[in-house]
Amino acid sequence: QKEVEQNSGPLSVPEGAIASLNCTYSDRVSQSFFWYRQYSGKSPELIMSIYSNGDKEDGRFTAQLNKASQYVSLLIRDSQPSDSATYLCAVDFGNEKLTFGTGTRLTIIP
Amino acid sequence: DTAVSQTPKYLVTQMGNDKSIKCEQNLGHDTMYWYKQDSKKFLKIMFSYNNKELIINETVPNRFSPKSPDKAHLNLHINSLELGDSAVYFCASSPWTGGIMQPQHFGDGTRLSIL
């Protein structure tokens, strides 16, 4: 069974601090990893994709991938109230589909 | 211009009815998907099509029948609706590279409520 696990939260972070979201997955064959942000009542929108070990930075967002330890994380620097949302981790297990985690609800406290 | 568009946005209907949801993408992608997101916000794949061919059928009841007339459209027809079908249904699309999964782009969702 291919699984993606996330802490459901809620995760509360003060405005301006770093929010750290973690995701673990069950199969080392995994090739592609994605972070999506979903506001309440809205559709998931892509934040980051990462395909190889290490860090990938895009603005205030950094994705970190460690295939040996089977985890991928998302760091949000200088957190803003507009970052309050549910963050979904998605993994491609090489089976032509994405498997999503249950999401981590993030709240940025002004 | 909306990249992935679904209609209708809301669907309220009685148990036992048949309904359809339509999806269109103008991104030129080869692959389209249907997802169901339940009340606990878990997003689960139902079907995927690549260039009109069914790729994934994820143990969905056969009351659900997808149809892809061309690679830009993927519709979902649901027969004999049940209370458990109440959920938000998302359509998505992505490029096909024959190996590594590319990012998927989601439509706004169709909120289905069964009375």
PDB file of C-alpha atoms in Angstrom:
ATOM      1  CA  GLN A   1       0.000   0.000   0.000  1.00  0.00           C
ATOM      2  CA  LYS A   2       1.473   3.311  -1.096  1.00  0.00           C
ATOM      3  CA  GLU A   3       0.926   5.883   1.608  1.00  0.00           C
ATOM      4  CA  VAL A   4       1.645   9.526   2.229  1.00  0.00           C
ATOM      5  CA  GLU A   5       1.495  10.781   5.790  1.00  0.00           C
ATOM      6  CA  GLN A   6       1.211  14.281   7.121  1.00  0.00           C
ATOM      7  CA  ASN A   7       0.508  15.679  10.547  1.00  0.00           C
ATOM      8  CA  SER A   8      -3.054  16.999  10.259  1.00  0.00           C
ATOM      9  CA  GLY A   9      -2.364  19.903  12.596  1.00  0.00           C
ATOM     10  CA  PRO A  10      -3.555  22.502  13.124  1.00  0.00           C
ATOM     11  CA  LEU A  11      -0.101  24.034  13.083  1.00  0.00           C
ATOM     12  CA  SER A  12      -0.042  27.559  14.467  1.00  0.00           C
ATOM     13  CA  VAL A  13       2.884  29.836  13.615  1.00  0.00           C
ATOM     14  CA  PRO A  14       3.367  33.524  14.492  1.00  0.00           C
ATOM     15  CA  GLU A  15       3.462  35.957  11.625  1.00  0.00           C
ATOM     16  CA  GLY A  16       7.001  36.456  10.355  1.00  0.00           C
ATOM     17  CA  ALA A  17       8.245  33.099  11.656  1.00  0.00           C
ATOM     18  CA  ILE A  18       9.189  30.007   9.655  1.00  0.00           C
ATOM     19  CA  ALA A  19       6.479  27.409   9.135  1.00  0.00           C
ATOM     20  CA  SER A  20       7.749  23.857   8.691  1.00  0.00           C
ATOM     21  CA  LEU A  21       5.496  21.227   7.127  1.00  0.00           C
ATOM     22  CA  ASN A  22       6.538  17.599   6.925  1.00  0.00           C
ATOM     23  CA  CYS A  23       5.505  14.628   4.843  1.00  0.00           C
ATOM     24  CA  THR A  24       6.675  11.010   4.860  1.00  0.00           C
ATOM     25  CA  TYR A  25       5.964   8.393   2.237  1.00  0.00           C
ATOM     26  CA  SER A  26       6.063   4.647   2.107  1.00  0.00           C
ATOM     27  CA  ASP A  27       7.988   3.675  -1.032  1.00  0.00           C
ATOM     28  CA  ARG A  28      11.548   4.517  -2.066  1.00  0.00           C
ATOM     29  CA  VAL A  29      10.630   4.132  -5.743  1.00  0.00           C
ATOM     30  CA  SER A  30       8.926   7.524  -5.620  1.00  0.00           C
ATOM     31  CA  GLN A  31      10.118   9.981  -8.247  1.00  0.00           C
ATOM     32  CA  SER A  32       8.095  13.191  -8.087  1.00  0.00           C
ATOM     33  CA  PHE A  33       6.913  15.167  -5.104  1.00  0.00           C
ATOM     34  CA  PHE A  34       4.536  18.093  -4.934  1.00  0.00           C
ATOM     35  CA  TRP A  35       3.220  20.559  -2.400  1.00  0.00           C
ATOM     36  CA  TYR A  36      -0.223  22.029  -2.956  1.00  0.00           C
ATOM     37  CA  ARG A  37      -1.953  24.764  -0.994  1.00  0.00           C
ATOM     38  CA  GLN A  38      -5.715  24.639  -0.552  1.00  0.00           C
ATOM     39  CA  TYR A  39      -7.713  27.491   0.915  1.00  0.00           C
ATOM     40  CA  SER A  40     -11.040  26.605   2.478  1.00  0.00           C
ATOM     41  CA  GLY A  41     -13.651  26.072  -0.230  1.00  0.00           C
ATOM     42  CA  LYS A  42     -11.106  26.400  -3.025  1.00  0.00           C
ATOM     43  CA  SER A  43      -9.171  24.036  -5.256  1.00  0.00           C
ATOM     44  CA  PRO A  44      -5.614  22.831  -4.639  1.00  0.00           C
ATOM     45  CA  GLU A  45      -2.962  25.043  -6.225  1.00  0.00           C
ATOM     46  CA  LEU A  46       0.606  23.977  -6.872  1.00  0.00           C
ATOM     47  CA  ILE A  47       3.232  25.564  -4.628  1.00  0.00           C
ATOM     48  CA  MET A  48       6.329  23.516  -5.364  1.00  0.00           C
ATOM     49  CA  SER A  49       7.480  20.438  -7.209  1.00  0.00           C
ATOM     50  CA  ILE A  50      10.726  18.635  -6.413  1.00  0.00           C
ATOM     51  CA  TYR A  51      12.296  15.669  -8.132  1.00  0.00           C
ATOM     52  CA  SER A  52      15.802  15.218  -6.696  1.00  0.00           C
ATOM     53  CA  ASN A  53      17.384  15.156  -3.268  1.00  0.00           C
ATOM     54  CA  GLY A  54      18.215  18.450  -1.639  1.00  0.00           C
ATOM     55  CA  ASP A  55      16.597  21.846  -1.388  1.00  0.00           C
ATOM     56  CA  LYS A  56      14.608  23.781  -3.942  1.00  0.00           C
ATOM     57  CA  GLU A  57      13.785  27.410  -3.257  1.00  0.00           C
ATOM     58  CA  ASP A  58      11.068  29.582  -4.791  1.00  0.00           C
ATOM     59  CA  GLY A  59      10.563  32.930  -3.123  1.00  0.00           C
ATOM     60  CA  ARG A  60       9.577  32.380   0.502  1.00  0.00           C
ATOM     61  CA  PHE A  61       9.075  28.649  -0.075  1.00  0.00           C
ATOM     62  CA  THR A  62      11.728  25.928   0.184  1.00  0.00           C
ATOM     63  CA  ALA A  63      11.049  22.272  -0.495  1.00  0.00           C
ATOM     64  CA  GLN A  64      13.460  19.725   0.954  1.00  0.00           C
ATOM     65  CA  LEU A  65      13.650  16.140  -0.254  1.00  0.00           C
ATOM     66  CA  ASN A  66      15.465  13.237   1.373  1.00  0.00           C
ATOM     67  CA  LYS A  67      14.763  10.043  -0.543  1.00  0.00           C
ATOM     68  CA  ALA A  68      16.867   7.844   1.734  1.00  0.00           C
ATOM     69  CA  SER A  69      14.760   8.848   4.729  1.00  0.00           C
ATOM     70  CA  GLN A  70      11.575   9.036   2.649  1.00  0.00           C
ATOM     71  CA  TYR A  71      10.503  12.491   3.645  1.00  0.00           C
ATOM     72  CA  VAL A  72       9.777  15.755   1.939  1.00  0.00           C
ATOM     73  CA  SER A  73       9.222  19.028   3.743  1.00  0.00           C
ATOM     74  CA  LEU A  74       8.069  22.532   2.939  1.00  0.00           C
ATOM     75  CA  LEU A  75       9.447  25.591   4.706  1.00  0.00           C
ATOM     76  CA  ILE A  76       7.645  28.909   4.509  1.00  0.00           C
ATOM     77  CA  ARG A  77       9.795  31.849   5.551  1.00  0.00           C
ATOM     78  CA  ASP A  78       8.403  35.144   6.814  1.00  0.00           C
ATOM     79  CA  SER A  79       4.964  33.578   7.240  1.00  0.00           C
ATOM     80  CA  GLN A  80       2.026  35.798   6.338  1.00  0.00           C
ATOM     81  CA  PRO A  81      -1.639  35.508   7.389  1.00  0.00           C
ATOM     82  CA  SER A  82      -2.381  34.776   3.714  1.00  0.00           C
ATOM     83  CA  ASP A  83      -0.361  31.560   4.093  1.00  0.00           C
ATOM     84  CA  SER A  84      -3.085  30.174   6.376  1.00  0.00           C
ATOM     85  CA  ALA A  85      -4.436  27.197   4.450  1.00  0.00           C
ATOM     86  CA  THR A  86      -4.252  23.421   4.241  1.00  0.00           C
ATOM     87  CA  TYR A  87      -1.050  22.135   2.652  1.00  0.00           C
ATOM     88  CA  LEU A  88      -1.237  18.874   0.754  1.00  0.00           C
ATOM     89  CA  CYS A  89       1.765  16.696   0.030  1.00  0.00           C
ATOM     90  CA  ALA A  90       1.482  14.534  -3.094  1.00  0.00           C
ATOM     91  CA  VAL A  91       3.786  11.735  -4.214  1.00  0.00           C
ATOM     92  CA  ASP A  92       4.183   9.923  -7.512  1.00  0.00           C
ATOM     93  CA  PHE A  93       4.901   6.284  -6.699  1.00  0.00           C
ATOM     94  CA  GLY A  94       5.545   5.487 -10.343  1.00  0.00           C
ATOM     95  CA  ASN A  95       2.014   4.159 -10.784  1.00  0.00           C
ATOM     96  CA  GLU A  96       0.779   6.949 -13.073  1.00  0.00           C
ATOM     97  CA  LYS A  97      -1.103   8.803 -10.384  1.00  0.00           C
ATOM     98  CA  LEU A  98      -0.521  11.110  -7.449  1.00  0.00           C
ATOM     99  CA  THR A  99      -1.193   9.908  -3.934  1.00  0.00           C
ATOM    100  CA  PHE A 100      -2.101  12.739  -1.606  1.00  0.00           C
ATOM    101  CA  GLY A 101      -1.612  13.028   2.126  1.00  0.00           C
ATOM    102  CA  THR A 102      -4.480  14.133   4.318  1.00  0.00           C
ATOM    103  CA  GLY A 103      -3.039  17.645   4.543  1.00  0.00           C
ATOM    104  CA  THR A 104      -1.720  19.885   7.327  1.00  0.00           C
ATOM    105  CA  ARG A 105      -3.843  22.833   8.364  1.00  0.00           C
ATOM    106  CA  LEU A 106      -1.605  25.855   8.911  1.00  0.00           C
ATOM    107  CA  THR A 107      -2.705  28.973  10.775  1.00  0.00           C
ATOM    108  CA  ILE A 108      -0.515  32.085  10.822  1.00  0.00           C
ATOM    109  CA  ILE A 109      -1.194  34.169  13.898  1.00  0.00           C
ATOM    110  CA  PRO A 110      -0.902  37.960  13.365  1.00  0.00           C
TER     111      PRO A 110
ATOM    112  CA  ASP B   1      -8.832  32.586 -19.154  1.00  0.00           C
ATOM    113  CA  THR B   2      -9.687  29.638 -16.943  1.00  0.00           C
ATOM    114  CA  ALA B   3      -7.243  26.785 -17.508  1.00  0.00           C
ATOM    115  CA  VAL B   4      -9.363  23.914 -16.144  1.00  0.00           C
ATOM    116  CA  SER B   5     -13.064  24.644 -15.959  1.00  0.00           C
ATOM    117  CA  GLN B   6     -15.788  22.491 -14.453  1.00  0.00           C
ATOM    118  CA  THR B   7     -19.548  22.818 -14.610  1.00  0.00           C
ATOM    119  CA  PRO B   8     -21.654  23.031 -12.611  1.00  0.00           C
ATOM    120  CA  LYS B   9     -19.999  24.555  -9.552  1.00  0.00           C
ATOM    121  CA  TYR B  10     -22.779  23.329  -7.272  1.00  0.00           C
ATOM    122  CA  LEU B  11     -25.090  20.370  -7.713  1.00  0.00           C
ATOM    123  CA  VAL B  12     -27.902  19.630  -5.273  1.00  0.00           C
ATOM    124  CA  THR B  13     -30.079  16.652  -6.104  1.00  0.00           C
ATOM    125  CA  GLN B  14     -32.136  13.821  -4.689  1.00  0.00           C
ATOM    126  CA  MET B  15     -30.918  10.337  -3.938  1.00  0.00           C
ATOM    127  CA  GLY B  16     -31.430   8.015  -6.892  1.00  0.00           C
ATOM    128  CA  ASN B  17     -31.053  10.685  -9.567  1.00  0.00           C
ATOM    129  CA  ASP B  18     -28.491  10.650 -12.380  1.00  0.00           C
ATOM    130  CA  LYS B  19     -26.207  13.646 -12.912  1.00  0.00           C
ATOM    131  CA  SER B  20     -23.217  14.712 -14.990  1.00  0.00           C
ATOM    132  CA  ILE B  21     -20.249  16.991 -14.362  1.00  0.00           C
ATOM    133  CA  LYS B  22     -18.294  18.442 -17.263  1.00  0.00           C
ATOM    134  CA  CYS B  23     -14.625  19.402 -17.414  1.00  0.00           C
ATOM    135  CA  GLU B  24     -12.605  21.173 -20.052  1.00  0.00           C
ATOM    136  CA  GLN B  25      -8.958  22.245 -20.106  1.00  0.00           C
ATOM    137  CA  ASN B  26      -7.281  24.699 -22.468  1.00  0.00           C
ATOM    138  CA  LEU B  27      -3.710  23.961 -21.388  1.00  0.00           C
ATOM    139  CA  GLY B  28      -2.999  21.490 -24.180  1.00  0.00           C
ATOM    140  CA  HIS B  29      -2.404  18.731 -21.626  1.00  0.00           C
ATOM    141  CA  ASP B  30      -2.674  15.080 -22.581  1.00  0.00           C
ATOM    142  CA  THR B  31      -3.871  13.694 -19.272  1.00  0.00           C
ATOM    143  CA  MET B  32      -6.986  14.492 -17.279  1.00  0.00           C
ATOM    144  CA  TYR B  33      -8.173  13.257 -13.896  1.00  0.00           C
ATOM    145  CA  TRP B  34     -11.191  13.099 -11.628  1.00  0.00           C
ATOM    146  CA  TYR B  35     -10.701  13.333  -7.872  1.00  0.00           C
ATOM    147  CA  LYS B  36     -13.145  13.077  -4.988  1.00  0.00           C
ATOM    148  CA  GLN B  37     -12.549  15.128  -1.833  1.00  0.00           C
ATOM    149  CA  ASP B  38     -14.644  14.002   1.088  1.00  0.00           C
ATOM    150  CA  SER B  39     -15.751  15.893   4.174  1.00  0.00           C
ATOM    151  CA  LYS B  40     -12.412  15.130   5.861  1.00  0.00           C
ATOM    152  CA  LYS B  41     -10.681  16.844   2.938  1.00  0.00           C
ATOM    153  CA  PHE B  42      -8.962  13.666   1.756  1.00  0.00           C
ATOM    154  CA  LEU B  43      -8.283  13.964  -1.983  1.00  0.00           C
ATOM    155  CA  LYS B  44      -8.511  10.638  -3.771  1.00  0.00           C
ATOM    156  CA  ILE B  45      -8.031   9.835  -7.442  1.00  0.00           C
ATOM    157  CA  MET B  46     -10.985   8.219  -9.198  1.00  0.00           C
ATOM    158  CA  PHE B  47     -10.039   8.115 -12.880  1.00  0.00           C
ATOM    159  CA  SER B  48      -7.394   9.325 -15.269  1.00  0.00           C
ATOM    160  CA  TYR B  49      -7.396   9.510 -19.043  1.00  0.00           C
ATOM    161  CA  ASN B  50      -4.472  10.013 -21.381  1.00  0.00           C
ATOM    162  CA  ASN B  51      -5.407  11.149 -24.873  1.00  0.00           C
ATOM    163  CA  LYS B  52      -8.945   9.814 -24.449  1.00  0.00           C
ATOM    164  CA  GLU B  53      -7.771   6.427 -23.161  1.00  0.00           C
ATOM    165  CA  LEU B  54      -8.605   5.250 -19.638  1.00  0.00           C
ATOM    166  CA  ILE B  55      -5.413   4.840 -17.599  1.00  0.00           C
ATOM    167  CA  ILE B  56      -6.577   4.695 -13.988  1.00  0.00           C
ATOM    168  CA  ASN B  57      -9.863   3.318 -12.654  1.00  0.00           C
ATOM    169  CA  GLU B  58      -9.457   3.372  -8.922  1.00  0.00           C
ATOM    170  CA  THR B  59     -12.028   0.853  -7.610  1.00  0.00           C
ATOM    171  CA  VAL B  60     -14.843   3.297  -8.102  1.00  0.00           C
ATOM    172  CA  PRO B  61     -18.423   1.916  -8.155  1.00  0.00           C
ATOM    173  CA  ASN B  62     -19.591   1.357 -11.706  1.00  0.00           C
ATOM    174  CA  ARG B  63     -22.340   3.923 -11.101  1.00  0.00           C
ATOM    175  CA  PHE B  64     -19.570   6.374 -11.998  1.00  0.00           C
ATOM    176  CA  SER B  65     -18.775   6.498 -15.704  1.00  0.00           C
ATOM    177  CA  PRO B  66     -16.185   8.871 -17.121  1.00  0.00           C
ATOM    178  CA  LYS B  67     -16.170   9.855 -20.773  1.00  0.00           C
ATOM    179  CA  SER B  68     -13.459  11.638 -22.715  1.00  0.00           C
ATOM    180  CA  PRO B  69     -14.646  12.756 -26.164  1.00  0.00           C
ATOM    181  CA  ASP B  70     -11.259  14.375 -26.841  1.00  0.00           C
ATOM    182  CA  LYS B  71      -8.133  15.086 -24.858  1.00  0.00           C
ATOM    183  CA  ALA B  72      -9.412  18.506 -23.747  1.00  0.00           C
ATOM    184  CA  HIS B  73     -12.603  17.180 -22.171  1.00  0.00           C
ATOM    185  CA  LEU B  74     -13.367  14.688 -19.442  1.00  0.00           C
ATOM    186  CA  ASN B  75     -16.911  14.320 -18.181  1.00  0.00           C
ATOM    187  CA  LEU B  76     -18.229  12.317 -15.251  1.00  0.00           C
ATOM    188  CA  HIS B  77     -21.678  10.757 -15.220  1.00  0.00           C
ATOM    189  CA  ILE B  78     -23.077   9.361 -11.989  1.00  0.00           C
ATOM    190  CA  ASN B  79     -26.084   7.044 -11.915  1.00  0.00           C
ATOM    191  CA  SER B  80     -28.379   6.332  -8.976  1.00  0.00           C
ATOM    192  CA  LEU B  81     -26.803   8.874  -6.665  1.00  0.00           C
ATOM    193  CA  GLU B  82     -26.323   7.847  -3.045  1.00  0.00           C
ATOM    194  CA  LEU B  83     -25.853   9.877   0.138  1.00  0.00           C
ATOM    195  CA  GLY B  84     -22.192   8.809   0.268  1.00  0.00           C
ATOM    196  CA  ASP B  85     -21.563  10.478  -3.076  1.00  0.00           C
ATOM    197  CA  SER B  86     -21.828  13.890  -1.415  1.00  0.00           C
ATOM    198  CA  ALA B  87     -18.375  15.433  -1.814  1.00  0.00           C
ATOM    199  CA  VAL B  88     -16.419  17.918  -3.870  1.00  0.00           C
ATOM    200  CA  TYR B  89     -15.301  16.518  -7.225  1.00  0.00           C
ATOM    201  CA  PHE B  90     -12.209  18.026  -8.796  1.00  0.00           C
ATOM    202  CA  CYS B  91     -11.079  17.732 -12.357  1.00  0.00           C
ATOM    203  CA  ALA B  92      -7.359  18.151 -13.056  1.00  0.00           C
ATOM    204  CA  SER B  93      -4.988  17.968 -16.001  1.00  0.00           C
ATOM    205  CA  SER B  94      -1.271  17.560 -16.556  1.00  0.00           C
ATOM    206  CA  PRO B  95       1.202  17.098 -19.366  1.00  0.00           C
ATOM    207  CA  TRP B  96       2.183  13.516 -20.142  1.00  0.00           C
ATOM    208  CA  THR B  97       5.889  12.770 -20.267  1.00  0.00           C
ATOM    209  CA  GLY B  98       5.604   8.995 -20.252  1.00  0.00           C
ATOM    210  CA  GLY B  99       7.554   8.605 -17.060  1.00  0.00           C
ATOM    211  CA  ILE B 100       7.879  11.242 -14.405  1.00  0.00           C
ATOM    212  CA  MET B 101       4.610  12.746 -13.213  1.00  0.00           C
ATOM    213  CA  GLN B 102       4.216  16.433 -13.979  1.00  0.00           C
ATOM    214  CA  PRO B 103       2.300  18.938 -11.820  1.00  0.00           C
ATOM    215  CA  GLN B 104      -1.451  18.716 -12.046  1.00  0.00           C
ATOM    216  CA  HIS B 105      -3.656  21.771 -12.458  1.00  0.00           C
ATOM    217  CA  PHE B 106      -7.042  21.637 -10.765  1.00  0.00           C
ATOM    218  CA  GLY B 107     -10.428  23.017 -11.681  1.00  0.00           C
ATOM    219  CA  ASP B 108     -12.513  24.908  -9.126  1.00  0.00           C
ATOM    220  CA  GLY B 109     -14.453  21.808  -8.108  1.00  0.00           C
ATOM    221  CA  THR B 110     -18.077  20.742  -8.178  1.00  0.00           C
ATOM    222  CA  ARG B 111     -19.766  20.526  -4.793  1.00  0.00           C
ATOM    223  CA  LEU B 112     -22.287  17.689  -4.963  1.00  0.00           C
ATOM    224  CA  SER B 113     -24.905  17.458  -2.240  1.00  0.00           C
ATOM    225  CA  ILE B 114     -27.334  14.564  -2.117  1.00  0.00           C
ATOM    226  CA  LEU B 115     -30.606  15.155  -0.271  1.00  0.00           C
TER     227      LEU B 115
END
